[in-house]
Amino acid sequence: MTLDGWIQVALFGAIVLALVKPLGLYMTRVFTGAPTLLSPVLAPVERGLYWLAGIDARQEQGWLGYGLALLVFNALGFVLLYGLLRLQAVLPLNPAGQAAVTPELAFNTAVSFVTNTNWQNYGGETTLSHLSQMLGLTTQNFLSAATGIALALALIRGFARASTGTVGSFFVDLTRATLYVLLPLSLGLALFYVWQGMPQTLEATVDATTLEGARQTLAVGPVASQVAIKMLGTNGGGFFNANAAHPFENPTALANLVQMVTIFAVGAALTNVFGRMVGDERQGWAILAAMGVLFLAGVAVTYAAEAAGSPVLNALGLTGGNMEGKEVRFGISVSALFAVVTTAASCGAVNAMHDSFTALGGLIPLINMQLGEIIVGGVGAGLYGMLVFVVVAVFVAGLMVGRTPEYLGKKIEAREVKMAMLAVLCLPAAMLGPTALATVIPAGLAGPANAGPHGFSEILYAFTSAAANNGSAFGGLSGNTPFYNVALGFGMLAGRFLVIVPALALAGALAAKKTVPASAGTFPTDSGLFVGLLVGVILIVGGLTFFPSLALGPVAEHFAGAAGQTFGAGG
């Protein structure tokens, strides 16, 4: 590790923190219906959209109605995207003449983008038409991100309101998140990326002459517009197969920094939105502090592991850190930082190959996802995931002192704890169950390229990434098979929607409760003590549910590597 590397980490953190308050204030005004600088232009558009859709913006929904609207909207999005992928061969804007996507792959891809996962069992430049990329994938990048923000707002209202049966309107939240937040920011980012050198064209290819004088044909397309929302909406799906390691998706060091910042920007600012809407900004800062502790610990371990390099190569005198699978232009520090950022935030974009990380370097991205990607997390999804853990932490604190736990004036009782634990336990079931199946049937065992613990890690990482709606992968797994396309597709659905239902039920239960005044026995939830308790609860729950499986994969790889054994890349 170097001072220069840590300066880059500190610069990233400082920029994210600087954006929290202004972006949080802006989004609070958007979602509370207050005027903003963009209102004169966008308010008429917003009203026009409600009129076209037949929506009364003043009519709010209970948690069940909110949830049904969310599920139906996303189901229709899946059907439309699946149809587009299957018919792309006969649709326009297909200059490379791409064939129709196969049924299993179309199912996997449609589920992937609707659930904000963006797992890609294909190479974008060799599989999809421009129409599929723009009308299909980029549209869902906006809508799936807006869906996550909408659910976070519903849960925030559950804490902020009292004695009410409503948590807002899904359609209003979805429209405002897209129109006022994601679209304007993505437009600015796309223009910035074009300036940095990203292609934005409807052409299929461009010819180039190499330094040796050879002629080379390069795939291009509407790249900048997709990269802007893929990072801002923590989607992660790349236009090119190599994702953010491709120079057309990540052309400069400045573009790389901006991409990392935008992955965290909206999710981090939503903690400030939470604090403002519940009437106490310190509550939002406490949640962000817990996220920050876990994030910095992850960066430190990953950076140290990659800087130390492979034990096998070190024993041979080949020291200098692990550069396998990394771009020389980014180096170890930025590659390690990007890996932690993208898996902490449910993004899944990569500027280095995670399969080539050392065993402990690859362990942290895996843990980030298995904790539910609550360390900032996906836009909206990270906040509502963290608030579920807050309920559990407050309940634990109540048990310690023998009184009914409270949070923001709401008594946390049996119903709320049950819904919180149901949301927490959905993920281990969706991750570990399919992993176990894939390790005992021929179709599953045919996927990993490596034997031993690393082969197990490749399978575990895939199903963890799917259920966590992340989308990154250990690239040694061949996922474009009928078994993995279908199994991972159902894993993505489970990880997204099995968590959403109890989270919305929790929001409805909290909104219906009366607010009780704080007393001398009320546990302060804006203190360092609560931040420590919250971090501890997150790690304990994660340890009880996931760490035995990690001992079979990355941990076994680490000790085997130290003993001089190898398991292929990543070992």
Coordinates of C-alpha atoms in Angstrom, one line a residue:
M1 CA 0.0 0.0 0.0
T2 CA 1.2 3.5 -0.7
L3 CA 0.4 7.0 0.5
D4 CA -0.6 7.9 -3.1
G5 CA -3.2 5.1 -3.0
W6 CA -4.7 6.3 0.3
I7 CA -4.8 9.9 -1.0
Q8 CA -7.0 8.6 -3.9
V9 CA -9.3 6.8 -1.4
A10 CA -9.5 10.0 0.8
L11 CA -10.3 12.2 -2.3
F12 CA -13.1 9.9 -3.3
G13 CA -14.6 9.9 0.2
A14 CA -14.3 13.7 0.5
I15 CA -16.2 14.3 -2.7
V16 CA -19.0 11.9 -1.7
L17 CA -19.4 13.5 1.7
A18 CA -19.4 17.0 0.1
L19 CA -22.3 15.9 -2.1
V20 CA -24.5 14.5 0.7
K21 CA -26.1 17.6 2.0
P22 CA -26.8 19.6 -1.2
L23 CA -28.1 16.5 -3.1
G24 CA -30.0 15.4 0.0
L25 CA -31.7 18.8 0.3
Y26 CA -32.6 18.8 -3.4
M27 CA -34.1 15.4 -3.3
T28 CA -36.0 16.2 -0.1
R29 CA -37.6 19.1 -1.8
V30 CA -38.4 17.0 -4.8
F31 CA -40.1 14.2 -2.8
T32 CA -42.0 16.5 -0.5
G33 CA -43.4 18.4 -3.5
A34 CA -41.6 21.7 -2.7
P35 CA -40.5 23.9 -5.7
T36 CA -37.0 23.4 -7.1
L37 CA -34.9 25.1 -9.7
L38 CA -36.1 22.7 -12.3
S39 CA -39.8 22.9 -11.4
P40 CA -40.7 25.7 -13.9
V41 CA -39.5 23.3 -16.7
L42 CA -40.4 19.9 -15.3
A43 CA -43.6 20.5 -13.3
P44 CA -45.7 20.8 -16.5
V45 CA -44.1 17.6 -17.8
E46 CA -44.9 15.9 -14.5
R47 CA -48.5 16.9 -14.6
G48 CA -48.8 15.9 -18.2
L49 CA -47.5 12.4 -17.4
Y50 CA -50.1 12.0 -14.6
W51 CA -52.8 13.1 -17.0
L52 CA -51.7 10.6 -19.7
A53 CA -51.6 7.8 -17.2
G54 CA -54.8 8.7 -15.4
I55 CA -53.1 9.2 -12.1
D56 CA -54.3 11.5 -9.3
A57 CA -51.1 12.7 -7.7
R58 CA -53.0 13.6 -4.5
Q59 CA -54.3 10.1 -4.0
E60 CA -51.9 8.1 -1.7
Q61 CA -51.7 4.4 -1.2
G62 CA -51.4 2.1 1.8
W63 CA -48.5 -0.3 1.9
L64 CA -50.4 -3.1 0.2
G65 CA -51.6 -0.9 -2.7
Y66 CA -48.1 0.6 -3.0
G67 CA -46.6 -2.8 -3.2
L68 CA -49.1 -4.1 -5.8
A69 CA -48.5 -1.1 -8.0
L70 CA -44.8 -1.7 -7.8
L71 CA -45.0 -5.4 -8.6
V72 CA -47.4 -4.9 -11.5
F73 CA -45.3 -2.1 -13.0
N74 CA -42.2 -4.2 -12.8
A75 CA -43.9 -7.3 -14.3
L76 CA -45.0 -5.2 -17.3
G77 CA -41.5 -3.9 -17.7
F78 CA -40.2 -7.5 -17.7
V79 CA -42.7 -8.5 -20.4
L80 CA -41.9 -5.6 -22.7
L81 CA -38.1 -6.0 -22.3
Y82 CA -38.3 -9.8 -22.9
G83 CA -40.3 -9.2 -26.1
L84 CA -37.9 -6.6 -27.3
L85 CA -34.9 -8.9 -26.9
R86 CA -36.7 -11.8 -28.7
L87 CA -37.7 -9.6 -31.6
Q88 CA -34.6 -7.4 -32.0
A89 CA -33.6 -9.2 -35.3
V90 CA -36.7 -7.7 -37.1
L91 CA -36.7 -4.3 -35.3
P92 CA -34.9 -1.1 -36.4
L93 CA -31.7 0.3 -35.1
N94 CA -29.8 -2.9 -35.6
P95 CA -26.9 -1.9 -37.8
A96 CA -24.7 -4.9 -36.9
G97 CA -27.6 -7.3 -37.8
Q98 CA -27.8 -9.0 -34.3
A99 CA -30.0 -12.1 -34.1
A100 CA -32.8 -12.6 -31.7
V101 CA -31.7 -13.3 -28.1
T102 CA -32.4 -16.9 -27.1
P103 CA -35.3 -17.6 -24.8
E104 CA -33.3 -18.5 -21.6
L105 CA -30.8 -15.6 -22.1
A106 CA -33.7 -13.1 -22.9
F107 CA -35.4 -14.3 -19.6
N108 CA -32.2 -13.8 -17.6
T109 CA -31.4 -10.4 -19.1
A110 CA -35.0 -9.1 -18.8
V111 CA -35.1 -10.1 -15.1
S112 CA -31.6 -8.8 -14.6
F113 CA -32.4 -5.2 -15.7
V114 CA -35.9 -5.0 -14.2
T115 CA -34.5 -6.0 -10.8
N116 CA -31.6 -3.5 -11.0
T117 CA -29.1 -6.4 -11.1
N118 CA -27.7 -6.1 -14.6
W119 CA -26.1 -9.5 -14.5
Q120 CA -24.9 -10.1 -18.1
N121 CA -24.4 -13.5 -19.6
Y122 CA -23.5 -12.0 -22.9
G123 CA -21.2 -9.5 -24.6
G124 CA -23.2 -6.4 -25.3
E125 CA -21.4 -5.4 -28.4
T126 CA -21.8 -8.9 -30.0
T127 CA -25.3 -9.7 -28.9
L128 CA -27.6 -6.7 -28.6
S129 CA -28.8 -4.1 -31.1
H130 CA -28.7 -0.4 -30.4
L131 CA -32.5 -0.4 -30.0
S132 CA -32.2 -3.1 -27.3
Q133 CA -29.5 -1.2 -25.5
M134 CA -31.3 2.1 -25.6
L135 CA -35.0 1.4 -25.5
G136 CA -34.7 -1.8 -23.5
L137 CA -31.7 -1.8 -21.1
T138 CA -31.2 2.0 -20.6
T139 CA -34.9 2.5 -20.0
Q140 CA -34.9 -0.2 -17.3
N141 CA -31.8 1.4 -15.8
F142 CA -33.9 4.4 -15.0
L143 CA -37.0 2.7 -13.9
S144 CA -35.4 0.0 -11.7
A145 CA -33.4 2.7 -10.0
A146 CA -36.5 4.8 -9.5
T147 CA -38.3 1.8 -8.1
G148 CA -35.6 1.4 -5.4
I149 CA -35.8 5.1 -4.5
A150 CA -39.6 4.9 -4.3
L151 CA -39.5 2.0 -1.8
A152 CA -36.9 3.8 0.3
L153 CA -39.3 6.8 0.4
A154 CA -42.2 4.6 1.5
L155 CA -40.2 3.3 4.4
I156 CA -39.0 6.8 5.3
R157 CA -42.6 7.9 5.5
G158 CA -43.3 5.0 7.8
F159 CA -40.9 6.4 10.3
A160 CA -41.8 10.1 9.7
R161 CA -45.6 9.7 9.8
A162 CA -47.9 8.8 12.7
S163 CA -51.4 7.3 12.9
T164 CA -51.9 7.1 9.1
G165 CA -52.7 4.3 6.7
T166 CA -50.7 5.6 3.7
V167 CA -47.1 5.6 2.7
G168 CA -47.3 7.8 -0.5
S169 CA -48.0 7.1 -4.1
F170 CA -45.7 4.7 -6.0
F171 CA -46.4 6.4 -9.3
V172 CA -45.7 9.8 -8.0
D173 CA -42.5 8.7 -6.3
L174 CA -41.4 6.8 -9.5
T175 CA -42.1 9.8 -11.7
R176 CA -40.3 12.3 -9.5
A177 CA -37.3 10.1 -9.0
T178 CA -36.9 9.7 -12.7
L179 CA -37.9 13.2 -13.9
Y180 CA -36.2 15.4 -11.3
V181 CA -33.2 13.3 -10.1
L182 CA -32.1 10.6 -12.5
L183 CA -32.7 12.2 -15.9
P184 CA -31.1 15.7 -15.3
L185 CA -28.1 14.2 -13.6
S186 CA -27.6 11.5 -16.3
L187 CA -27.9 14.1 -19.0
G188 CA -25.0 16.1 -17.5
L189 CA -23.0 13.0 -16.9
A190 CA -23.4 11.8 -20.4
L191 CA -22.2 15.1 -21.8
F192 CA -19.2 14.9 -19.5
Y193 CA -18.4 11.4 -20.6
V194 CA -18.6 12.4 -24.3
W195 CA -16.1 15.1 -23.5
Q196 CA -13.8 12.5 -21.8
G197 CA -13.9 10.4 -25.0
M198 CA -16.8 7.9 -24.7
P199 CA -18.6 7.2 -28.0
Q200 CA -22.2 8.3 -28.4
T201 CA -23.3 7.3 -31.9
L202 CA -25.8 5.2 -33.8
E203 CA -23.0 3.7 -35.9
A204 CA -22.1 0.1 -35.3
T205 CA -18.3 0.2 -35.8
V206 CA -15.4 2.5 -36.5
D207 CA -12.2 1.6 -38.3
A208 CA -8.8 2.4 -36.6
T209 CA -5.2 1.9 -37.5
T210 CA -3.0 0.4 -34.8
L211 CA 0.5 1.6 -33.9
E212 CA 1.8 -1.3 -36.0
G213 CA -0.1 -0.1 -39.0
A214 CA -2.8 -2.8 -38.9
R215 CA -6.4 -2.1 -39.6
Q216 CA -8.8 -2.8 -36.8
T217 CA -12.6 -2.6 -36.6
L218 CA -14.0 -1.4 -33.2
A219 CA -17.5 -1.7 -31.9
V220 CA -19.2 1.6 -30.9
G221 CA -22.7 2.8 -30.2
P222 CA -24.7 5.0 -27.8
V223 CA -22.2 4.3 -24.9
A224 CA -22.1 7.5 -22.9
S225 CA -25.8 7.7 -22.3
Q226 CA -25.9 4.2 -20.9
V227 CA -22.8 4.6 -18.8
A228 CA -24.3 7.7 -17.1
I229 CA -27.3 6.0 -15.7
K230 CA -25.7 2.6 -15.2
M231 CA -23.4 4.2 -12.6
L232 CA -25.8 6.8 -11.2
G233 CA -28.6 4.3 -10.8
T234 CA -26.2 1.6 -9.4
N235 CA -27.2 -0.7 -12.3
G236 CA -23.8 -1.7 -13.6
G237 CA -24.6 -3.2 -16.9
G238 CA -22.0 -2.3 -19.5
F239 CA -22.4 -1.6 -23.2
F240 CA -19.3 -3.7 -23.7
N241 CA -18.4 -7.1 -22.3
A242 CA -15.4 -5.7 -20.5
N243 CA -17.6 -3.1 -18.7
A244 CA -15.7 -0.3 -17.1
A245 CA -12.3 -1.9 -17.9
H246 CA -13.0 -1.1 -21.6
P247 CA -11.4 2.2 -22.6
F248 CA -14.6 3.3 -24.4
E249 CA -16.6 2.9 -21.2
N250 CA -13.9 4.3 -18.9
P251 CA -11.4 6.3 -21.0
T252 CA -9.6 8.5 -18.4
A253 CA -8.6 8.6 -14.7
L254 CA -11.1 11.5 -14.3
A255 CA -13.9 9.5 -15.8
N256 CA -13.1 6.6 -13.5
L257 CA -13.2 8.9 -10.4
V258 CA -16.5 10.4 -11.5
Q259 CA -18.0 7.0 -12.1
M260 CA -17.1 5.8 -8.6
V261 CA -18.5 9.0 -7.1
T262 CA -21.8 8.7 -9.0
I263 CA -22.2 5.1 -7.8
F264 CA -22.3 6.4 -4.2
A265 CA -23.8 9.8 -4.7
V266 CA -27.6 9.2 -4.7
G267 CA -27.4 6.4 -2.1
A268 CA -25.3 8.4 0.3
A269 CA -27.6 11.5 -0.1
L270 CA -30.7 9.5 0.7
T271 CA -29.5 9.1 4.2
N272 CA -29.7 12.9 4.4
V273 CA -33.2 12.8 2.9
F274 CA -34.1 10.3 5.7
G275 CA -32.8 12.7 8.4
R276 CA -34.6 15.7 6.9
M277 CA -37.9 13.9 6.5
V278 CA -38.0 12.5 10.0
G279 CA -37.0 15.9 11.4
D280 CA -33.5 15.1 12.7
E281 CA -30.6 15.2 10.3
R282 CA -28.3 13.6 12.9
Q283 CA -30.2 10.3 12.4
G284 CA -29.2 10.3 8.8
W285 CA -25.6 11.1 9.6
A286 CA -25.5 8.2 12.1
I287 CA -26.7 5.7 9.4
L288 CA -24.1 7.1 7.0
A289 CA -21.4 6.8 9.7
A290 CA -22.2 3.1 10.1
M291 CA -22.0 2.6 6.3
G292 CA -18.7 4.5 6.3
V293 CA -17.1 2.3 9.0
L294 CA -18.0 -0.9 7.0
F295 CA -16.9 0.7 3.8
L296 CA -13.5 1.8 5.0
A297 CA -12.8 -1.5 6.6
G298 CA -13.6 -3.2 3.3
V299 CA -11.3 -0.9 1.4
A300 CA -8.4 -1.4 3.8
V301 CA -8.6 -5.3 3.7
T302 CA -9.0 -5.4 -0.1
Y303 CA -6.3 -2.9 -0.8
A304 CA -3.9 -4.6 1.6
A305 CA -4.6 -8.1 0.1
E306 CA -4.1 -6.9 -3.5
A307 CA -1.0 -4.9 -2.6
A308 CA 0.5 -7.9 -0.8
G309 CA 0.0 -10.0 -3.9
S310 CA -0.2 -13.8 -4.3
P311 CA 1.5 -15.9 -1.6
V312 CA 2.7 -18.3 -4.3
L313 CA 4.3 -15.7 -6.4
N314 CA 5.8 -13.9 -3.4
A315 CA 7.4 -17.2 -2.4
L316 CA 9.1 -17.2 -5.9
G317 CA 10.4 -13.7 -5.3
L318 CA 7.9 -12.1 -7.7
T319 CA 6.7 -9.4 -5.4
G320 CA 5.0 -6.1 -6.2
G321 CA 1.3 -6.7 -5.7
N322 CA -1.3 -8.5 -7.7
M323 CA -1.8 -6.9 -11.1
E324 CA -3.5 -9.9 -12.7
G325 CA -6.8 -8.8 -14.2
K326 CA -6.2 -5.1 -13.6
E327 CA -5.7 -2.2 -16.0
V328 CA -2.2 -0.7 -15.7
R329 CA -3.8 2.8 -16.1
F330 CA -5.8 2.3 -12.8
G331 CA -3.3 0.2 -10.8
I332 CA -4.0 -1.7 -7.5
S333 CA -5.3 1.1 -5.3
V334 CA -8.0 2.4 -7.6
S335 CA -9.0 -1.2 -8.8
A336 CA -9.4 -2.3 -5.1
L337 CA -11.4 0.9 -4.3
F338 CA -13.6 0.4 -7.4
A339 CA -14.3 -3.3 -6.4
V340 CA -15.4 -2.3 -2.9
V341 CA -17.5 0.6 -4.1
T342 CA -19.3 -1.4 -6.8
T343 CA -20.2 -4.3 -4.5
A344 CA -21.0 -2.0 -1.5
A345 CA -23.5 -0.1 -3.7
S346 CA -25.2 -2.9 -5.6
C347 CA -23.8 -1.6 -8.9
G348 CA -21.8 -4.5 -10.3
A349 CA -19.8 -2.4 -12.8
V350 CA -16.1 -3.4 -12.8
N351 CA -12.8 -1.8 -13.9
A352 CA -10.9 -5.0 -13.0
M353 CA -11.6 -8.7 -13.0
H354 CA -12.7 -9.8 -9.5
D355 CA -12.0 -13.4 -10.4
S356 CA -8.3 -12.5 -10.6
F357 CA -8.2 -10.8 -7.1
T358 CA -6.4 -12.6 -4.3
A359 CA -8.5 -14.8 -2.1
L360 CA -9.0 -12.2 0.6
G361 CA -9.3 -9.4 -2.0
G362 CA -12.2 -11.2 -3.5
L363 CA -13.7 -12.0 -0.1
I364 CA -14.6 -8.4 0.7
P365 CA -16.8 -7.9 -2.4
L366 CA -18.5 -11.2 -1.6
I367 CA -19.1 -10.1 2.0
N368 CA -20.4 -6.7 0.9
M369 CA -23.1 -8.4 -1.2
Q370 CA -23.9 -11.0 1.4
L371 CA -24.6 -8.3 4.0
G372 CA -27.3 -7.1 1.7
E373 CA -25.4 -4.3 0.1
I374 CA -26.4 -1.9 2.8
I375 CA -23.1 0.0 2.7
V376 CA -24.6 2.8 0.8
G377 CA -26.2 0.1 -1.4
G378 CA -28.3 0.5 -4.5
V379 CA -30.1 3.7 -4.9
G380 CA -32.9 3.4 -2.4
A381 CA -32.3 -0.3 -1.8
G382 CA -29.3 0.4 0.4
L383 CA -31.2 2.7 2.6
Y384 CA -34.2 0.5 3.1
G385 CA -31.9 -2.4 3.7
M386 CA -30.0 -0.5 6.4
L387 CA -33.2 0.7 8.0
V388 CA -34.3 -3.0 8.4
F389 CA -31.0 -3.6 10.3
V390 CA -31.7 -0.4 12.3
V391 CA -35.0 -2.0 13.5
V392 CA -33.1 -5.2 14.5
A393 CA -30.4 -3.2 16.3
V394 CA -32.9 -1.1 18.2
F395 CA -34.7 -4.3 19.2
V396 CA -31.4 -5.8 20.5
A397 CA -30.8 -2.6 22.5
G398 CA -34.3 -2.9 24.0
L399 CA -33.5 -6.5 25.1
M400 CA -30.3 -5.3 26.8
V401 CA -32.1 -2.9 29.1
G402 CA -35.4 -4.7 29.4
R403 CA -37.8 -2.2 27.9
T404 CA -39.8 -1.8 24.7
P405 CA -37.4 -0.5 22.0
E406 CA -38.2 2.8 20.3
Y407 CA -36.9 4.4 17.2
L408 CA -37.8 8.0 16.2
G409 CA -40.7 7.9 18.6
K410 CA -42.1 4.6 17.3
K411 CA -42.3 1.6 19.5
I412 CA -40.7 -1.4 17.8
E413 CA -42.9 -4.4 18.6
A414 CA -43.3 -8.0 17.5
R415 CA -44.8 -7.2 14.1
E416 CA -42.0 -4.8 13.1
V417 CA -39.3 -7.2 14.2
K418 CA -40.8 -10.1 12.4
M419 CA -41.0 -8.1 9.1
A420 CA -37.4 -6.9 9.6
M421 CA -36.1 -10.4 10.2
L422 CA -38.1 -11.8 7.3
A423 CA -36.5 -9.2 5.0
V424 CA -33.0 -10.1 6.4
L425 CA -33.4 -13.8 6.1
C426 CA -34.7 -13.8 2.5
L427 CA -31.3 -13.1 1.1
P428 CA -29.4 -16.1 2.7
A429 CA -32.1 -18.4 1.4
A430 CA -31.9 -16.9 -2.1
M431 CA -28.1 -17.1 -2.1
L432 CA -27.2 -20.3 -0.4
G433 CA -30.0 -22.6 -1.5
P434 CA -29.2 -22.3 -5.3
T435 CA -25.5 -22.5 -4.5
A436 CA -25.9 -25.8 -2.8
L437 CA -28.0 -27.1 -5.7
A438 CA -25.4 -26.0 -8.3
T439 CA -22.6 -27.8 -6.5
V440 CA -24.3 -31.2 -6.6
I441 CA -25.9 -31.4 -10.1
P442 CA -24.0 -31.8 -13.4
A443 CA -25.5 -28.7 -15.0
G444 CA -24.2 -26.6 -12.1
L445 CA -20.8 -28.2 -11.9
A446 CA -20.2 -27.6 -15.6
G447 CA -20.1 -23.9 -15.0
P448 CA -17.0 -23.1 -13.0
A449 CA -13.6 -23.1 -14.8
N450 CA -11.7 -23.9 -11.7
A451 CA -11.7 -26.9 -9.3
G452 CA -11.5 -26.9 -5.5
P453 CA -12.4 -23.9 -3.3
H454 CA -12.1 -21.4 -6.1
G455 CA -14.6 -23.2 -8.2
F456 CA -17.0 -23.2 -5.3
S457 CA -16.3 -19.4 -4.9
E458 CA -17.3 -18.8 -8.5
I459 CA -20.6 -20.5 -8.0
L460 CA -21.2 -18.8 -4.6
Y461 CA -20.3 -15.4 -6.0
A462 CA -22.7 -15.8 -8.9
F463 CA -25.8 -16.6 -6.8
T464 CA -24.7 -14.1 -4.2
S465 CA -24.4 -11.4 -6.9
A466 CA -27.8 -12.4 -8.3
A467 CA -29.8 -12.4 -5.1
A468 CA -28.1 -9.2 -3.9
N469 CA -29.0 -7.6 -7.3
N470 CA -25.4 -6.6 -7.9
G471 CA -24.4 -8.2 -11.2
S472 CA -20.7 -8.5 -10.9
A473 CA -19.1 -11.9 -11.3
F474 CA -16.1 -14.1 -10.9
G475 CA -15.6 -14.4 -14.6
G476 CA -14.4 -18.0 -14.5
L477 CA -18.0 -19.1 -14.3
S478 CA -19.7 -19.9 -17.7
G479 CA -23.2 -18.5 -17.0
N480 CA -24.8 -18.5 -20.4
T481 CA -26.3 -22.0 -20.1
P482 CA -30.0 -22.9 -19.6
F483 CA -29.4 -23.9 -16.0
Y484 CA -27.6 -20.7 -14.9
N485 CA -29.7 -18.4 -17.0
V486 CA -32.9 -19.7 -15.3
A487 CA -31.5 -20.3 -11.8
L488 CA -29.8 -16.9 -11.6
G489 CA -32.9 -15.2 -13.0
F490 CA -35.1 -16.6 -10.2
G491 CA -32.4 -15.7 -7.7
M492 CA -32.6 -12.1 -8.9
L493 CA -36.4 -12.1 -8.6
A494 CA -36.2 -13.5 -5.1
G495 CA -33.5 -11.1 -3.9
R496 CA -35.4 -8.1 -5.2
F497 CA -39.1 -8.8 -4.5
L498 CA -39.0 -11.1 -1.5
V499 CA -37.3 -8.3 0.4
I500 CA -39.6 -5.6 -0.9
V501 CA -42.8 -7.1 0.5
P502 CA -41.8 -7.3 4.1
A503 CA -40.1 -3.9 3.9
L504 CA -43.3 -2.3 2.7
A505 CA -45.3 -4.2 5.4
L506 CA -42.8 -2.7 7.9
A507 CA -43.4 0.8 6.4
G508 CA -47.2 0.4 6.7
A509 CA -47.0 -0.9 10.3
L510 CA -44.8 2.0 11.4
A511 CA -46.9 4.7 9.6
A512 CA -50.0 3.5 11.5
K513 CA -48.3 3.8 14.9
K514 CA -48.6 6.8 17.2
T515 CA -45.5 8.8 18.1
V516 CA -44.4 8.5 21.8
P517 CA -42.3 11.2 23.4
A518 CA -38.7 10.4 24.3
S519 CA -38.0 9.6 28.0
A520 CA -35.0 9.2 30.2
G521 CA -34.8 5.5 29.2
T522 CA -34.9 6.2 25.4
F523 CA -31.8 4.9 23.7
P524 CA -30.2 7.7 21.6
T525 CA -29.9 6.6 18.0
D526 CA -27.8 9.5 16.8
S527 CA -24.7 8.6 18.9
G528 CA -21.4 6.8 18.3
L529 CA -22.6 4.1 20.7
F530 CA -25.6 3.3 18.4
V531 CA -23.4 3.4 15.3
G532 CA -21.2 0.8 16.9
L533 CA -24.2 -1.3 17.9
L534 CA -25.6 -1.2 14.4
V535 CA -22.3 -2.2 12.8
G536 CA -22.0 -5.0 15.4
V537 CA -25.5 -6.3 14.7
I538 CA -24.9 -6.2 10.9
L539 CA -21.7 -8.3 11.3
I540 CA -23.2 -10.7 13.7
V541 CA -26.2 -11.4 11.5
G542 CA -23.9 -11.7 8.5
G543 CA -21.6 -14.0 10.4
L544 CA -24.4 -16.3 11.5
T545 CA -25.9 -16.6 8.1
F546 CA -23.0 -16.5 5.6
F547 CA -19.5 -17.0 7.1
P548 CA -19.7 -20.9 7.2
S549 CA -20.1 -20.8 3.4
L550 CA -17.2 -18.4 3.0
A551 CA -15.0 -20.8 4.9
L552 CA -15.5 -23.3 2.1
G553 CA -14.5 -20.8 -0.6
P554 CA -12.3 -17.7 -0.3
V555 CA -11.0 -18.5 3.2
A556 CA -10.0 -22.0 2.2
E557 CA -8.3 -20.4 -0.9
H558 CA -6.4 -18.0 1.2
F559 CA -4.9 -20.7 3.5
A560 CA -4.3 -23.1 0.7
G561 CA -2.5 -20.3 -1.3
A562 CA -0.3 -19.6 1.7
A563 CA 0.6 -23.3 1.8
G564 CA 1.7 -23.1 -1.8
Q565 CA -1.3 -24.7 -3.5
T566 CA -3.1 -23.1 -6.4
F567 CA -6.6 -23.2 -7.7
G568 CA -6.3 -21.1 -10.9
A569 CA -7.1 -17.4 -11.0
G570 CA -8.1 -15.9 -7.7
G571 CA -6.3 -18.7 -5.8

